[in-house]
Amino acid sequence: MKCKTCGGKAVVNMRQHNLALCKEHYLEWIPAQTARFIKKYWMFGPDEKILVAVSGGKDSLSLWDILHKLGYTADGLYIGLGIDGGFGYSKESHRLAKKFADDNGLTLHVVDMEETYSFNIPVLSEISARGHGKPCSVCGMAKRHEMNRIANQLGYDVLATGHNLDDEAAVLFGNTLTWSKDYLLRQKPVLDGHDGLARKVKPLCRFYEKEMTAYAMLRGIEYIYDECPFSVGSTSIYYKELLNQLENERPGAKLSFYLNFLDARDKGLFAGDVEKEEIPLHICPTCSQPTMYEGKCSFCRMIEKARGLNE
Amino acid sequence: MKCKTCGGKAVVNMRQHNLALCKEHYLEWIPAQTARFIKKYWMFGPDEKILVAVSGGKDSLSLWDILHKLGYTADGLYIGLGIDGGFGYSKESHRLAKKFADDNGLTLHVVDMEETYSFNIPVLSEISARGHGKPCSVCGMAKRHEMNRIANQLGYDVLATGHNLDDEAAVLFGNTLTWSKDYLLRQKPVLDGHDGLARKVKPLCRFYEKEMTAYAMLRGIEYIYDECPFSVGSTSIYYKELLNQLENERPGAKLSFYLNFLDARDKGLFAGDVEKEEIPLHICPTCSQPTMYEGKCSFCRMIEKARGLNE
């Protein structure tokens, strides 16, 4: 297999794109494609300040690397969740995020849940009714709250996450099984900011997970191989497996499922549009973050409940 | 496992409905549910004349049986496609359709493609560019043409087909992968008739395939076990397998995928509605059937081409 660009030995063969590339040209292709997606979906301009949510995994570290390479001003945010899983998951992912920042001379902001709020995610999820024994829902809420808080407090224009195509296709598959209008309208590569909610973007949303793995490995990025120990057996991992089967049978099926969706929605498949129906948000009196309902936001209510139980 | 109705020994356990039933009550439950679906989706009234498309398989023979049991006036239509597959597929399915009609004193209309049009389906598909080596597209077109022709010529009010939930969910899954607006708007348990197109209904659309197999077996209906030999390796069978995996993991997933879709569409998920945007149809000068475009319909054009090549 030869590199399509230079004819040298290819190291990556992407059946879904009918494209093989050598290391050098693959490491050029990924950032060039990312730049294309950033423009195509109007994610951000060259002078905007970007905050990258960094987990220590391959996607978020690669995203940070790519944005840096493309010349953007992008700082990192690592949120210490306090998840151990028997192998120090959070500690190791923090170490790798910090190492990447140090090696590349980049700025990493760190919020440790336990230091800041007295409780880590596993403890909070035990206290909260949201948890149901699994901390994923509590964890998602806490991360959204903290990412938005830091983006606002430190004056970033946009919040970037490392969601890849496999993530997006799995979420879309789940939303299609339930045909939830709200979720189908809201699943976008860019969610515009309003009322104190930071703009959120997913520059990697069109890359296969395996493409990001190849990028991180070829770039020599050290990342945490393990998934979060709580994600084992999750619905989204199950949907990813089903979609991988489909992809194996028909290369490109996953990408076209997602792109056909974006395209059909742009062309008016669905009635109404979330952007035209934005619900005005309220301000939480405790943290000053935007919230759906009047009164304290659900994150602050959860923290208060945890503190009350602990006294 | 006990029958939920009488406490006797259950022979069918439907995890998806959390319902086990004995033979007697299962054979009552299926028709009662069918009657419910016929009313719920406004398929037809008690005095309408129904033409059931009968293939000799479990679904269409069971449908005919159920409609008869429910007191409807329902005649059958068997279309001889001339498919052999090494085991006389069409001959055997014709024999079984005829046997069912004779045993139950029902009227079966028969159209043999070769007798009527000089060519069977495999030959037509070799001639037609539609075929691409597989006759399924030609066969679908020919069946739609003939079903509509017979329904019109013999004055039936409605055309009923035996599509079950597995069929409908697989079609929906395919339409979701491409997000085709036309297909998503058009996939309904009832397609209203207009301009010479007969109303089409699918009274079994909410029954799992295995529920129909159980019904046919418990009712002692003799049906053809083999699938059409051309369906082997088809996309729809592949989608059915994927959906069966999902169903095994989460009983009821297939049904809720389909019902959530119908419900979301009824509640206005999609922009526009096919019923409000009906395209006026033209009349084919050869067969007098409705057709999308002016001039001869695609079925008549295909037959003419075949005859021309044969002269």
Coordinates of C-alpha atoms in Angstrom, one line a residue, chain A residues 172-173 176-181 184 235 238-239 242-243 245-247 249-250 253 256-258 260-261 264 267-272, chain B residues 172-173 176-181 184 235 238-239 242-243 245-247 249-250 253 256-258 260-261 264 267-272:
Chain A
L172 CA -27.0 9.8 17.2
F173 CA -27.9 6.1 17.2
T176 CA -32.6 7.7 16.8
L177 CA -33.8 4.7 18.8
T178 CA -35.9 7.1 20.9
W179 CA -36.6 9.6 18.2
S180 CA -36.2 12.4 20.7
K181 CA -36.8 15.7 18.9
L184 CA -31.9 15.3 17.4
T235 CA -25.0 1.8 26.5
Y238 CA -22.7 -1.1 23.2
Y239 CA -23.9 1.2 20.4
L242 CA -23.1 -2.4 16.8
L243 CA -22.0 0.5 14.6
Q245 CA -20.2 -4.2 12.9
L246 CA -22.0 -2.1 10.3
E247 CA -18.8 -0.3 9.5
E249 CA -19.6 -4.7 6.6
R250 CA -19.7 -1.4 4.7
A253 CA -21.4 3.6 6.9
S256 CA -22.4 8.6 6.1
F257 CA -25.0 7.9 8.9
Y258 CA -23.7 11.0 10.7
N260 CA -26.4 12.3 6.1
F261 CA -28.1 13.3 9.3
A264 CA -30.8 16.3 6.1
K267 CA -32.0 20.9 4.4
G268 CA -35.0 21.1 6.8
L269 CA -35.8 17.5 7.6
F270 CA -37.1 18.4 11.1
A271 CA -39.8 20.8 12.0
G272 CA -38.5 23.8 13.9
Chain B
L172 CA -36.7 2.2 9.0
F173 CA -33.1 1.4 10.0
T176 CA -32.3 6.3 9.1
L177 CA -28.8 5.5 7.8
T178 CA -29.5 7.6 4.8
W179 CA -31.9 10.1 6.5
S180 CA -34.0 10.2 3.4
K181 CA -36.9 12.6 4.0
L184 CA -39.1 8.7 6.4
T235 CA -29.2 -5.6 3.0
Y238 CA -28.4 -7.9 7.4
Y239 CA -30.2 -5.0 9.1
L242 CA -28.2 -6.2 13.7
L243 CA -31.6 -5.3 15.1
Q245 CA -28.8 -8.3 18.4
L246 CA -30.1 -5.1 19.9
E247 CA -33.4 -6.9 20.7
E249 CA -29.7 -7.2 24.6
R250 CA -32.8 -5.2 25.4
A253 CA -35.9 -2.3 21.6
S256 CA -39.9 0.9 20.6
F257 CA -37.6 2.0 17.8
Y258 CA -40.6 1.7 15.4
N260 CA -41.2 5.9 18.9
F261 CA -40.7 6.8 15.2
A264 CA -42.5 11.3 17.0
K267 CA -46.2 14.8 17.0
G268 CA -44.6 16.8 14.2
L269 CA -40.9 15.7 14.3
F270 CA -40.5 16.2 10.6
A271 CA -41.1 19.3 8.5
G272 CA -44.0 18.9 6.1

